[in-house]
């Protein structure tokens, strides 16, 4: 053996003197996870994390060949898809990975919501999660334009037009994102910079905070578990029991990603022509579809207010109420607790029904 017991101890001591990591290791070794009938939902934060790692690795590989310039962006994606070895595979992993990750983050959002994991002392875990969700949607929105094909161009145009309706700041934000009044090179450069630099840096910072708070508080548990007498409560150690199950779930999620990638490689449409009329039936990505469909139902004018502005305001207020749920559903009022659950159910139904409707119409 290269290292004897004494050398190993010396090596550990060397690292301990420099990193002071033993309190963290202690915390991890003693971490335990409540066991109950809803425990399955604990895996979705970890699945989101796995898919995020896939996005980072495949995104860096794609950057090697992708060219964020008007005359070359579409051609560079065609090249990745057809002549770079395994280019289609990496690109499909990235595209399917993005969709699965947003789905996993939504499941994680709703499961923590319905388990009321946002209540004291986890308000900041929840709020950092809400910001993470916004960043994930930002990744989806900015990434969608990069291939510069017809659908991505016009979907981005519609998305920016809708967000410019946000009161006070909408017009300014849309102008800054576009880099002018039309979508062009300035927009592509900005979206690229936001997608590959701004959002990853923000996400890493926020995620570190999110995970640090999760570690500090341990996992929350549903009401029935908390009301069970202490000696009847069941826990399992995070290391190795839960961690090994986490890895098993990662393998399953990874398999799903591979199957989708192999069976349905991600394609690309014709190159965008900014001067051509928008193709009929253009739609945003599925995760924006419910909002898009909802806005389509609102008449052009609602009283003295423009219909789209009214719709954006309504959704904004509703989203804010959900985002700030830890402030009004603190667990002290049964009526508010029921209201929060009802709002969650309505939101989930709205998203499923309106997305399906949007996809079919
Ligand atoms: C990139 C996105 C995200 C990643 C990678 C992530 C990761 C994680 C992980 C690994 C955990 C611990 C295990 C678990 O409960 O699943 C966790 C816990 C938690 N997350 Fe997230 N999360 C993300 C987004 C969100 C979002 C969008 C929300 C909701 C707004 C959220 C709210 C929470 C809460 C409240 C907990 C504590 C759960 C408990 O104590 O039971 N997270 N997150």
PDB file of C-alpha atoms and ligand atoms in Angstrom, residues 31 41-46 48-49 52 101 105 108-109 112 115 117-118 122 125-130 132-133 136 203 207 210-211 214-215 218-221, ligand 1:
ATOM      1  CA  UNK A  31     -27.874  14.451   8.552  1.00  0.00           C
ATOM      2  CA  UNK A  41     -40.771  14.301  -3.456  1.00  0.00           C
ATOM      3  CA  UNK A  42     -37.419  14.860  -1.702  1.00  0.00           C
ATOM      4  CA  UNK A  43     -35.661  13.535  -4.823  1.00  0.00           C
ATOM      5  CA  UNK A  44     -36.685  16.313  -7.187  1.00  0.00           C
ATOM      6  CA  UNK A  45     -34.234  18.945  -5.912  1.00  0.00           C
ATOM      7  CA  UNK A  46     -31.451  16.410  -6.538  1.00  0.00           C
ATOM      8  CA  UNK A  48     -32.817  19.293 -10.856  1.00  0.00           C
ATOM      9  CA  UNK A  49     -29.198  19.463  -9.693  1.00  0.00           C
ATOM     10  CA  UNK A  52     -28.160  21.345 -14.166  1.00  0.00           C
ATOM     11  CA  UNK A 101     -34.637  20.260 -15.900  1.00  0.00           C
ATOM     12  CA  UNK A 105     -37.765  22.275 -11.097  1.00  0.00           C
ATOM     13  CA  UNK A 108     -39.804  20.462  -7.001  1.00  0.00           C
ATOM     14  CA  UNK A 109     -41.585  23.842  -6.787  1.00  0.00           C
ATOM     15  CA  UNK A 112     -42.239  21.909  -1.658  1.00  0.00           C
ATOM     16  CA  UNK A 115     -45.620  20.103   1.674  1.00  0.00           C
ATOM     17  CA  UNK A 117     -41.784  23.473   3.197  1.00  0.00           C
ATOM     18  CA  UNK A 118     -41.718  27.278   2.827  1.00  0.00           C
ATOM     19  CA  UNK A 122     -37.390  27.944   5.517  1.00  0.00           C
ATOM     20  CA  UNK A 125     -34.958  28.563   1.094  1.00  0.00           C
ATOM     21  CA  UNK A 126     -38.280  29.148  -0.658  1.00  0.00           C
ATOM     22  CA  UNK A 127     -37.475  32.679  -1.827  1.00  0.00           C
ATOM     23  CA  UNK A 128     -34.071  31.617  -3.169  1.00  0.00           C
ATOM     24  CA  UNK A 129     -35.925  28.763  -4.925  1.00  0.00           C
ATOM     25  CA  UNK A 130     -38.365  31.205  -6.538  1.00  0.00           C
ATOM     26  CA  UNK A 132     -33.835  29.942  -9.141  1.00  0.00           C
ATOM     27  CA  UNK A 133     -37.049  29.149 -11.014  1.00  0.00           C
ATOM     28  CA  UNK A 136     -34.200  28.620 -15.118  1.00  0.00           C
ATOM     29  CA  UNK A 203     -27.478  30.586 -10.651  1.00  0.00           C
ATOM     30  CA  UNK A 207     -27.914  27.649  -5.680  1.00  0.00           C
ATOM     31  CA  UNK A 210     -30.208  27.496  -1.453  1.00  0.00           C
ATOM     32  CA  UNK A 211     -28.245  24.331  -0.656  1.00  0.00           C
ATOM     33  CA  UNK A 214     -31.212  23.346   3.159  1.00  0.00           C
ATOM     34  CA  UNK A 215     -28.227  21.798   4.975  1.00  0.00           C
ATOM     35  CA  UNK A 218     -32.415  19.723   7.389  1.00  0.00           C
ATOM     36  CA  UNK A 219     -35.415  18.425   5.469  1.00  0.00           C
ATOM     37  CA  UNK A 220     -38.884  19.598   6.424  1.00  0.00           C
ATOM     38  CA  UNK A 221     -41.645  17.079   6.932  1.00  0.00           C
TER      39      UNK A 221
HETATM   40  C1  LIG B   1     -32.091  25.024 -10.111  1.00  0.00           C
HETATM   41  C2  LIG B   1     -33.138  24.794  -9.363  1.00  0.00           C
HETATM   42  C3  LIG B   1     -33.125  24.115  -8.016  1.00  0.00           C
HETATM   43  C4  LIG B   1     -32.256  23.199  -7.497  1.00  0.00           C
HETATM   44  C5  LIG B   1     -31.049  22.590  -8.196  1.00  0.00           C
HETATM   45  C6  LIG B   1     -32.708  22.896  -6.146  1.00  0.00           C
HETATM   46  C7  LIG B   1     -32.105  21.979  -5.286  1.00  0.00           C
HETATM   47  C8  LIG B   1     -32.596  21.598  -4.055  1.00  0.00           C
HETATM   48  C9  LIG B   1     -32.134  20.467  -3.271  1.00  0.00           C
HETATM   49  C10 LIG B   1     -31.020  19.500  -3.700  1.00  0.00           C
HETATM   50  C11 LIG B   1     -32.863  20.428  -2.133  1.00  0.00           C
HETATM   51  C12 LIG B   1     -32.794  19.371  -1.024  1.00  0.00           C
HETATM   52  C13 LIG B   1     -33.591  18.132  -1.425  1.00  0.00           C
HETATM   53  C14 LIG B   1     -35.043  18.384  -1.835  1.00  0.00           C
HETATM   54  O1  LIG B   1     -35.860  18.890  -1.047  1.00  0.00           O
HETATM   55  O2  LIG B   1     -35.396  18.025  -2.969  1.00  0.00           O
HETATM   56  C15 LIG B   1     -33.778  21.547  -2.142  1.00  0.00           C
HETATM   57  C16 LIG B   1     -34.669  21.871  -1.137  1.00  0.00           C
HETATM   58  C17 LIG B   1     -35.621  22.868  -1.202  1.00  0.00           C
HETATM   59  N1  LIG B   1     -35.913  23.638  -2.314  1.00  0.00           N
HETATM   60 FE1  LIG B   1     -34.886  23.638  -4.068  1.00  0.00          FE
HETATM   61  N2  LIG B   1     -33.830  23.640  -5.860  1.00  0.00           N
HETATM   62  C18 LIG B   1     -34.126  24.385  -6.986  1.00  0.00           C
HETATM   63  C19 LIG B   1     -35.217  25.220  -7.140  1.00  0.00           C
HETATM   64  C20 LIG B   1     -36.205  25.418  -6.179  1.00  0.00           C
HETATM   65  C21 LIG B   1     -37.457  26.096  -6.408  1.00  0.00           C
HETATM   66  C22 LIG B   1     -37.928  26.653  -7.744  1.00  0.00           C
HETATM   67  C23 LIG B   1     -38.122  26.126  -5.204  1.00  0.00           C
HETATM   68  C24 LIG B   1     -39.470  26.736  -4.872  1.00  0.00           C
HETATM   69  C25 LIG B   1     -39.730  27.979  -5.058  1.00  0.00           C
HETATM   70  C26 LIG B   1     -37.293  25.456  -4.211  1.00  0.00           C
HETATM   71  C27 LIG B   1     -37.597  25.327  -2.872  1.00  0.00           C
HETATM   72  C28 LIG B   1     -36.970  24.464  -2.001  1.00  0.00           C
HETATM   73  C29 LIG B   1     -37.354  24.259  -0.612  1.00  0.00           C
HETATM   74  C30 LIG B   1     -38.471  24.997   0.154  1.00  0.00           C
HETATM   75  C31 LIG B   1     -36.506  23.258  -0.117  1.00  0.00           C
HETATM   76  C32 LIG B   1     -36.514  22.659   1.285  1.00  0.00           C
HETATM   77  C33 LIG B   1     -37.319  21.379   1.241  1.00  0.00           C
HETATM   78  C34 LIG B   1     -37.474  20.740   2.603  1.00  0.00           C
HETATM   79  O3  LIG B   1     -36.834  21.157   3.557  1.00  0.00           O
HETATM   80  O4  LIG B   1     -38.286  19.811   2.667  1.00  0.00           O
HETATM   81  N3  LIG B   1     -36.150  25.012  -4.840  1.00  0.00           N
HETATM   82  N4  LIG B   1     -33.628  22.230  -3.338  1.00  0.00           N
END
